[in-house]
Amino acid sequence: MARGGHLAGTGKEKTTEYRQLNVSNLTKAGCLKPNLRYQWEWKRRGNVIAAITVTTEQDRIKLDYQTSTGGQDKQDHSYYIGLSYTPCHMGGQRTWFICPSCQKRAAILYGKRVFACRKCCELVYPITTESKLDRKTRKLDKLRERLQWQ
């Protein structure tokens, strides 16, 4: 598998530019138990900027939401996303989404028109577009924060 190098993802859209459904966050919040129906919301500065309705079943969830672009008519979306489980080494299990596009396991789905994995959405992580100087600066800032040094 080829690895990205310096500026490998330049020009591509980044994961941070899209809404995310993180299976870990939903699990921790108790939102993947069967027979639930709730609104999952994204907020910015305390205000709701987007919401979807999630209905849970035994091994899948159903997403219901609307999208619109450029002031066009709203488009309804309603589809299922499968759930998969893998055992953990110390007991219990880990939950995964099954990407509705490629049918592979994913921990995070990104919302374009349809929620799908990073590869199906053709997204890159922001770090892949950093220059060497940006990367060193970010690492230095992280170290300063850990040391509580200005």
mmCIF file with all atom_site columns, C-alpha atoms in Angstrom:
data_model
loop_
_atom_site.group_PDB
_atom_site.id
_atom_site.type_symbol
_atom_site.label_atom_id
_atom_site.label_alt_id
_atom_site.label_comp_id
_atom_site.label_asym_id
_atom_site.label_entity_id
_atom_site.label_seq_id
_atom_site.pdbx_PDB_ins_code
_atom_site.Cartn_x
_atom_site.Cartn_y
_atom_site.Cartn_z
_atom_site.occupancy
_atom_site.B_iso_or_equiv
_atom_site.pdbx_formal_charge
_atom_site.auth_seq_id
_atom_site.auth_comp_id
_atom_site.auth_asym_id
_atom_site.auth_atom_id
_atom_site.pdbx_PDB_model_num
ATOM 1   C CA . MET A 1 1   ? 0.000   0.000  0.000  1.00 0.00 ? 1   MET A CA 1
ATOM 2   C CA . ALA A 1 2   ? 1.421   3.367  -0.982 1.00 0.00 ? 2   ALA A CA 1
ATOM 3   C CA . ARG A 1 3   ? 1.926   5.975  1.705  1.00 0.00 ? 3   ARG A CA 1
ATOM 4   C CA . GLY A 1 4   ? 1.349   9.655  1.334  1.00 0.00 ? 4   GLY A CA 1
ATOM 5   C CA . GLY A 1 5   ? 4.351   11.889 1.429  1.00 0.00 ? 5   GLY A CA 1
ATOM 6   C CA . HIS A 1 6   ? 4.819   15.612 1.833  1.00 0.00 ? 6   HIS A CA 1
ATOM 7   C CA . LEU A 1 7   ? 1.593   17.318 0.684  1.00 0.00 ? 7   LEU A CA 1
ATOM 8   C CA . ALA A 1 8   ? 0.136   13.987 -0.512 1.00 0.00 ? 8   ALA A CA 1
ATOM 9   C CA . GLY A 1 9   ? -3.440  15.119 0.023  1.00 0.00 ? 9   GLY A CA 1
ATOM 10  C CA . THR A 1 10  ? -3.129  18.639 -1.350 1.00 0.00 ? 10  THR A CA 1
ATOM 11  C CA . GLY A 1 11  ? -6.259  19.655 -3.212 1.00 0.00 ? 11  GLY A CA 1
ATOM 12  C CA . LYS A 1 12  ? -8.449  16.961 -1.682 1.00 0.00 ? 12  LYS A CA 1
ATOM 13  C CA . GLU A 1 13  ? -11.244 17.611 0.763  1.00 0.00 ? 13  GLU A CA 1
ATOM 14  C CA . LYS A 1 14  ? -10.422 17.004 4.418  1.00 0.00 ? 14  LYS A CA 1
ATOM 15  C CA . THR A 1 15  ? -12.276 14.907 6.976  1.00 0.00 ? 15  THR A CA 1
ATOM 16  C CA . THR A 1 16  ? -12.741 17.966 9.201  1.00 0.00 ? 16  THR A CA 1
ATOM 17  C CA . GLU A 1 17  ? -14.896 19.627 6.530  1.00 0.00 ? 17  GLU A CA 1
ATOM 18  C CA . TYR A 1 18  ? -17.749 17.120 6.935  1.00 0.00 ? 18  TYR A CA 1
ATOM 19  C CA . ARG A 1 19  ? -20.118 15.986 9.647  1.00 0.00 ? 19  ARG A CA 1
ATOM 20  C CA . GLN A 1 20  ? -19.042 12.783 11.314 1.00 0.00 ? 20  GLN A CA 1
ATOM 21  C CA . LEU A 1 21  ? -20.876 9.843  12.823 1.00 0.00 ? 21  LEU A CA 1
ATOM 22  C CA . ASN A 1 22  ? -18.436 8.181  15.195 1.00 0.00 ? 22  ASN A CA 1
ATOM 23  C CA . VAL A 1 23  ? -19.479 4.695  16.316 1.00 0.00 ? 23  VAL A CA 1
ATOM 24  C CA . SER A 1 24  ? -17.460 5.079  19.529 1.00 0.00 ? 24  SER A CA 1
ATOM 25  C CA . ASN A 1 25  ? -19.297 8.272  20.509 1.00 0.00 ? 25  ASN A CA 1
ATOM 26  C CA . LEU A 1 26  ? -22.686 6.689  19.783 1.00 0.00 ? 26  LEU A CA 1
ATOM 27  C CA . THR A 1 27  ? -21.775 3.579  21.790 1.00 0.00 ? 27  THR A CA 1
ATOM 28  C CA . LYS A 1 28  ? -20.525 5.580  24.792 1.00 0.00 ? 28  LYS A CA 1
ATOM 29  C CA . ALA A 1 29  ? -23.732 7.655  24.745 1.00 0.00 ? 29  ALA A CA 1
ATOM 30  C CA . GLY A 1 30  ? -25.840 4.452  24.755 1.00 0.00 ? 30  GLY A CA 1
ATOM 31  C CA . CYS A 1 31  ? -27.319 5.388  21.390 1.00 0.00 ? 31  CYS A CA 1
ATOM 32  C CA . LEU A 1 32  ? -26.834 2.046  19.621 1.00 0.00 ? 32  LEU A CA 1
ATOM 33  C CA . LYS A 1 33  ? -29.088 -0.057 21.835 1.00 0.00 ? 33  LYS A CA 1
ATOM 34  C CA . PRO A 1 34  ? -31.925 -1.671 19.822 1.00 0.00 ? 34  PRO A CA 1
ATOM 35  C CA . ASN A 1 35  ? -35.354 -0.034 19.518 1.00 0.00 ? 35  ASN A CA 1
ATOM 36  C CA . LEU A 1 36  ? -34.335 3.590  20.038 1.00 0.00 ? 36  LEU A CA 1
ATOM 37  C CA . ARG A 1 37  ? -35.315 6.647  18.013 1.00 0.00 ? 37  ARG A CA 1
ATOM 38  C CA . TYR A 1 38  ? -33.568 9.969  18.594 1.00 0.00 ? 38  TYR A CA 1
ATOM 39  C CA . GLN A 1 39  ? -32.133 13.120 17.026 1.00 0.00 ? 39  GLN A CA 1
ATOM 40  C CA . TRP A 1 40  ? -28.343 13.269 16.663 1.00 0.00 ? 40  TRP A CA 1
ATOM 41  C CA . GLU A 1 41  ? -27.232 16.892 16.452 1.00 0.00 ? 41  GLU A CA 1
ATOM 42  C CA . TRP A 1 42  ? -24.137 18.811 15.393 1.00 0.00 ? 42  TRP A CA 1
ATOM 43  C CA . LYS A 1 43  ? -23.583 22.118 17.121 1.00 0.00 ? 43  LYS A CA 1
ATOM 44  C CA . ARG A 1 44  ? -21.408 25.141 16.544 1.00 0.00 ? 44  ARG A CA 1
ATOM 45  C CA . ARG A 1 45  ? -21.017 27.669 19.358 1.00 0.00 ? 45  ARG A CA 1
ATOM 46  C CA . GLY A 1 46  ? -23.979 26.081 21.143 1.00 0.00 ? 46  GLY A CA 1
ATOM 47  C CA . ASN A 1 47  ? -26.343 26.330 18.165 1.00 0.00 ? 47  ASN A CA 1
ATOM 48  C CA . VAL A 1 48  ? -27.654 23.289 16.296 1.00 0.00 ? 48  VAL A CA 1
ATOM 49  C CA . ILE A 1 49  ? -26.391 23.452 12.716 1.00 0.00 ? 49  ILE A CA 1
ATOM 50  C CA . ALA A 1 50  ? -27.590 20.015 11.562 1.00 0.00 ? 50  ALA A CA 1
ATOM 51  C CA . ALA A 1 51  ? -29.537 17.031 12.847 1.00 0.00 ? 51  ALA A CA 1
ATOM 52  C CA . ILE A 1 52  ? -30.500 13.559 11.726 1.00 0.00 ? 52  ILE A CA 1
ATOM 53  C CA . THR A 1 53  ? -33.037 11.097 13.059 1.00 0.00 ? 53  THR A CA 1
ATOM 54  C CA . VAL A 1 54  ? -31.517 7.759  14.032 1.00 0.00 ? 54  VAL A CA 1
ATOM 55  C CA . THR A 1 55  ? -33.607 4.629  14.539 1.00 0.00 ? 55  THR A CA 1
ATOM 56  C CA . THR A 1 56  ? -31.783 1.614  15.962 1.00 0.00 ? 56  THR A CA 1
ATOM 57  C CA . GLU A 1 57  ? -32.409 -2.070 15.383 1.00 0.00 ? 57  GLU A CA 1
ATOM 58  C CA . GLN A 1 58  ? -30.489 -5.169 16.465 1.00 0.00 ? 58  GLN A CA 1
ATOM 59  C CA . ASP A 1 59  ? -27.660 -5.063 13.893 1.00 0.00 ? 59  ASP A CA 1
ATOM 60  C CA . ARG A 1 60  ? -28.302 -1.848 11.989 1.00 0.00 ? 60  ARG A CA 1
ATOM 61  C CA . ILE A 1 61  ? -29.359 1.760  12.271 1.00 0.00 ? 61  ILE A CA 1
ATOM 62  C CA . LYS A 1 62  ? -31.585 3.821  10.005 1.00 0.00 ? 62  LYS A CA 1
ATOM 63  C CA . LEU A 1 63  ? -30.707 7.416  9.171  1.00 0.00 ? 63  LEU A CA 1
ATOM 64  C CA . ASP A 1 64  ? -33.359 9.938  8.134  1.00 0.00 ? 64  ASP A CA 1
ATOM 65  C CA . TYR A 1 65  ? -32.390 13.492 7.161  1.00 0.00 ? 65  TYR A CA 1
ATOM 66  C CA . GLN A 1 66  ? -32.647 16.201 4.534  1.00 0.00 ? 66  GLN A CA 1
ATOM 67  C CA . THR A 1 67  ? -29.940 17.944 2.526  1.00 0.00 ? 67  THR A CA 1
ATOM 68  C CA . SER A 1 68  ? -29.930 21.007 0.324  1.00 0.00 ? 68  SER A CA 1
ATOM 69  C CA . THR A 1 69  ? -27.171 22.758 -1.569 1.00 0.00 ? 69  THR A CA 1
ATOM 70  C CA . GLY A 1 70  ? -27.104 26.282 -2.826 1.00 0.00 ? 70  GLY A CA 1
ATOM 71  C CA . GLY A 1 71  ? -30.685 27.063 -1.837 1.00 0.00 ? 71  GLY A CA 1
ATOM 72  C CA . GLN A 1 72  ? -32.108 24.227 -3.957 1.00 0.00 ? 72  GLN A CA 1
ATOM 73  C CA . ASP A 1 73  ? -35.075 22.133 -2.873 1.00 0.00 ? 73  ASP A CA 1
ATOM 74  C CA . LYS A 1 74  ? -34.438 19.867 0.073  1.00 0.00 ? 74  LYS A CA 1
ATOM 75  C CA . GLN A 1 75  ? -33.725 16.234 -0.688 1.00 0.00 ? 75  GLN A CA 1
ATOM 76  C CA . ASP A 1 76  ? -34.878 13.478 1.687  1.00 0.00 ? 76  ASP A CA 1
ATOM 77  C CA . HIS A 1 77  ? -32.509 10.661 2.627  1.00 0.00 ? 77  HIS A CA 1
ATOM 78  C CA . SER A 1 78  ? -33.483 7.457  4.393  1.00 0.00 ? 78  SER A CA 1
ATOM 79  C CA . TYR A 1 79  ? -31.299 4.356  4.484  1.00 0.00 ? 79  TYR A CA 1
ATOM 80  C CA . TYR A 1 80  ? -29.852 1.679  6.744  1.00 0.00 ? 80  TYR A CA 1
ATOM 81  C CA . ILE A 1 81  ? -26.280 1.287  7.943  1.00 0.00 ? 81  ILE A CA 1
ATOM 82  C CA . GLY A 1 82  ? -25.227 -2.132 9.170  1.00 0.00 ? 82  GLY A CA 1
ATOM 83  C CA . LEU A 1 83  ? -23.383 -2.725 12.429 1.00 0.00 ? 83  LEU A CA 1
ATOM 84  C CA . SER A 1 84  ? -20.617 -5.261 12.893 1.00 0.00 ? 84  SER A CA 1
ATOM 85  C CA . TYR A 1 85  ? -18.975 -6.484 16.088 1.00 0.00 ? 85  TYR A CA 1
ATOM 86  C CA . THR A 1 86  ? -15.478 -7.754 16.816 1.00 0.00 ? 86  THR A CA 1
ATOM 87  C CA . PRO A 1 87  ? -14.313 -9.275 20.115 1.00 0.00 ? 87  PRO A CA 1
ATOM 88  C CA . CYS A 1 88  ? -11.907 -7.333 22.316 1.00 0.00 ? 88  CYS A CA 1
ATOM 89  C CA . HIS A 1 89  ? -8.847  -9.017 23.873 1.00 0.00 ? 89  HIS A CA 1
ATOM 90  C CA . MET A 1 90  ? -9.955  -8.299 27.440 1.00 0.00 ? 90  MET A CA 1
ATOM 91  C CA . GLY A 1 91  ? -13.581 -9.261 26.856 1.00 0.00 ? 91  GLY A CA 1
ATOM 92  C CA . GLY A 1 92  ? -16.543 -7.422 25.456 1.00 0.00 ? 92  GLY A CA 1
ATOM 93  C CA . GLN A 1 93  ? -16.858 -6.328 21.878 1.00 0.00 ? 93  GLN A CA 1
ATOM 94  C CA . ARG A 1 94  ? -16.191 -3.384 19.611 1.00 0.00 ? 94  ARG A CA 1
ATOM 95  C CA . THR A 1 95  ? -18.894 -2.010 17.364 1.00 0.00 ? 95  THR A CA 1
ATOM 96  C CA . TRP A 1 96  ? -18.258 -0.915 13.775 1.00 0.00 ? 96  TRP A CA 1
ATOM 97  C CA . PHE A 1 97  ? -20.346 0.658  11.040 1.00 0.00 ? 97  PHE A CA 1
ATOM 98  C CA . ILE A 1 98  ? -20.597 -1.154 7.733  1.00 0.00 ? 98  ILE A CA 1
ATOM 99  C CA . CYS A 1 99  ? -20.025 1.490  5.056  1.00 0.00 ? 99  CYS A CA 1
ATOM 100 C CA . PRO A 1 100 ? -23.139 1.604  2.828  1.00 0.00 ? 100 PRO A CA 1
ATOM 101 C CA . SER A 1 101 ? -20.930 2.202  -0.247 1.00 0.00 ? 101 SER A CA 1
ATOM 102 C CA . CYS A 1 102 ? -18.089 -0.347 0.006  1.00 0.00 ? 102 CYS A CA 1
ATOM 103 C CA . GLN A 1 103 ? -19.453 -2.675 2.733  1.00 0.00 ? 103 GLN A CA 1
ATOM 104 C CA . LYS A 1 104 ? -16.202 -2.439 4.743  1.00 0.00 ? 104 LYS A CA 1
ATOM 105 C CA . ARG A 1 105 ? -15.960 -1.782 8.489  1.00 0.00 ? 105 ARG A CA 1
ATOM 106 C CA . ALA A 1 106 ? -15.491 1.815  9.559  1.00 0.00 ? 106 ALA A CA 1
ATOM 107 C CA . ALA A 1 107 ? -15.361 3.582  12.920 1.00 0.00 ? 107 ALA A CA 1
ATOM 108 C CA . ILE A 1 108 ? -16.374 6.935  11.444 1.00 0.00 ? 108 ILE A CA 1
ATOM 109 C CA . LEU A 1 109 ? -18.751 7.774  8.612  1.00 0.00 ? 109 LEU A CA 1
ATOM 110 C CA . TYR A 1 110 ? -18.595 11.174 6.944  1.00 0.00 ? 110 TYR A CA 1
ATOM 111 C CA . GLY A 1 111 ? -21.684 12.988 5.735  1.00 0.00 ? 111 GLY A CA 1
ATOM 112 C CA . LYS A 1 112 ? -21.595 14.175 2.172  1.00 0.00 ? 112 LYS A CA 1
ATOM 113 C CA . ARG A 1 113 ? -24.909 13.367 0.484  1.00 0.00 ? 113 ARG A CA 1
ATOM 114 C CA . VAL A 1 114 ? -24.780 9.906  2.071  1.00 0.00 ? 114 VAL A CA 1
ATOM 115 C CA . PHE A 1 115 ? -22.781 8.957  5.158  1.00 0.00 ? 115 PHE A CA 1
ATOM 116 C CA . ALA A 1 116 ? -19.878 6.740  4.048  1.00 0.00 ? 116 ALA A CA 1
ATOM 117 C CA . CYS A 1 117 ? -16.313 5.890  5.029  1.00 0.00 ? 117 CYS A CA 1
ATOM 118 C CA . ARG A 1 118 ? -13.390 8.223  4.419  1.00 0.00 ? 118 ARG A CA 1
ATOM 119 C CA . LYS A 1 119 ? -12.169 6.349  1.360  1.00 0.00 ? 119 LYS A CA 1
ATOM 120 C CA . CYS A 1 120 ? -15.571 6.251  -0.334 1.00 0.00 ? 120 CYS A CA 1
ATOM 121 C CA . CYS A 1 121 ? -15.958 10.005 0.301  1.00 0.00 ? 121 CYS A CA 1
ATOM 122 C CA . GLU A 1 122 ? -12.417 10.538 -1.054 1.00 0.00 ? 122 GLU A CA 1
ATOM 123 C CA . LEU A 1 123 ? -11.350 12.501 2.027  1.00 0.00 ? 123 LEU A CA 1
ATOM 124 C CA . VAL A 1 124 ? -7.894  12.938 3.528  1.00 0.00 ? 124 VAL A CA 1
ATOM 125 C CA . TYR A 1 125 ? -6.821  13.642 7.089  1.00 0.00 ? 125 TYR A CA 1
ATOM 126 C CA . PRO A 1 126 ? -5.727  17.280 7.559  1.00 0.00 ? 126 PRO A CA 1
ATOM 127 C CA . ILE A 1 127 ? -2.270  16.185 8.714  1.00 0.00 ? 127 ILE A CA 1
ATOM 128 C CA . THR A 1 128 ? -1.502  14.769 5.251  1.00 0.00 ? 128 THR A CA 1
ATOM 129 C CA . THR A 1 129 ? -1.529  18.252 3.732  1.00 0.00 ? 129 THR A CA 1
ATOM 130 C CA . GLU A 1 130 ? 0.847   19.810 6.267  1.00 0.00 ? 130 GLU A CA 1
ATOM 131 C CA . SER A 1 131 ? 4.280   20.999 5.256  1.00 0.00 ? 131 SER A CA 1
ATOM 132 C CA . LYS A 1 132 ? 7.281   19.785 7.246  1.00 0.00 ? 132 LYS A CA 1
ATOM 133 C CA . LEU A 1 133 ? 7.406   23.124 9.055  1.00 0.00 ? 133 LEU A CA 1
ATOM 134 C CA . ASP A 1 134 ? 3.670   22.918 9.931  1.00 0.00 ? 134 ASP A CA 1
ATOM 135 C CA . ARG A 1 135 ? 4.130   19.407 11.296 1.00 0.00 ? 135 ARG A CA 1
ATOM 136 C CA . LYS A 1 136 ? 7.122   20.386 13.440 1.00 0.00 ? 136 LYS A CA 1
ATOM 137 C CA . THR A 1 137 ? 5.250   23.445 14.727 1.00 0.00 ? 137 THR A CA 1
ATOM 138 C CA . ARG A 1 138 ? 2.194   21.338 15.628 1.00 0.00 ? 138 ARG A CA 1
ATOM 139 C CA . LYS A 1 139 ? 4.388   18.833 17.486 1.00 0.00 ? 139 LYS A CA 1
ATOM 140 C CA . LEU A 1 140 ? 6.164   21.644 19.340 1.00 0.00 ? 140 LEU A CA 1
ATOM 141 C CA . ASP A 1 141 ? 2.812   23.197 20.311 1.00 0.00 ? 141 ASP A CA 1
ATOM 142 C CA . LYS A 1 142 ? 1.642   19.823 21.592 1.00 0.00 ? 142 LYS A CA 1
ATOM 143 C CA . LEU A 1 143 ? 4.798   19.455 23.687 1.00 0.00 ? 143 LEU A CA 1
ATOM 144 C CA . ARG A 1 144 ? 4.416   22.997 25.062 1.00 0.00 ? 144 ARG A CA 1
ATOM 145 C CA . GLU A 1 145 ? 0.830   22.226 26.034 1.00 0.00 ? 145 GLU A CA 1
ATOM 146 C CA . ARG A 1 146 ? 1.872   19.036 27.854 1.00 0.00 ? 146 ARG A CA 1
ATOM 147 C CA . LEU A 1 147 ? 4.567   20.938 29.725 1.00 0.00 ? 147 LEU A CA 1
ATOM 148 C CA . GLN A 1 148 ? 2.199   23.842 30.364 1.00 0.00 ? 148 GLN A CA 1
ATOM 149 C CA . TRP A 1 149 ? 4.822   26.120 28.901 1.00 0.00 ? 149 TRP A CA 1
ATOM 150 C CA . GLN A 1 150 ? 3.920   29.312 27.000 1.00 0.00 ? 150 GLN A CA 1
#
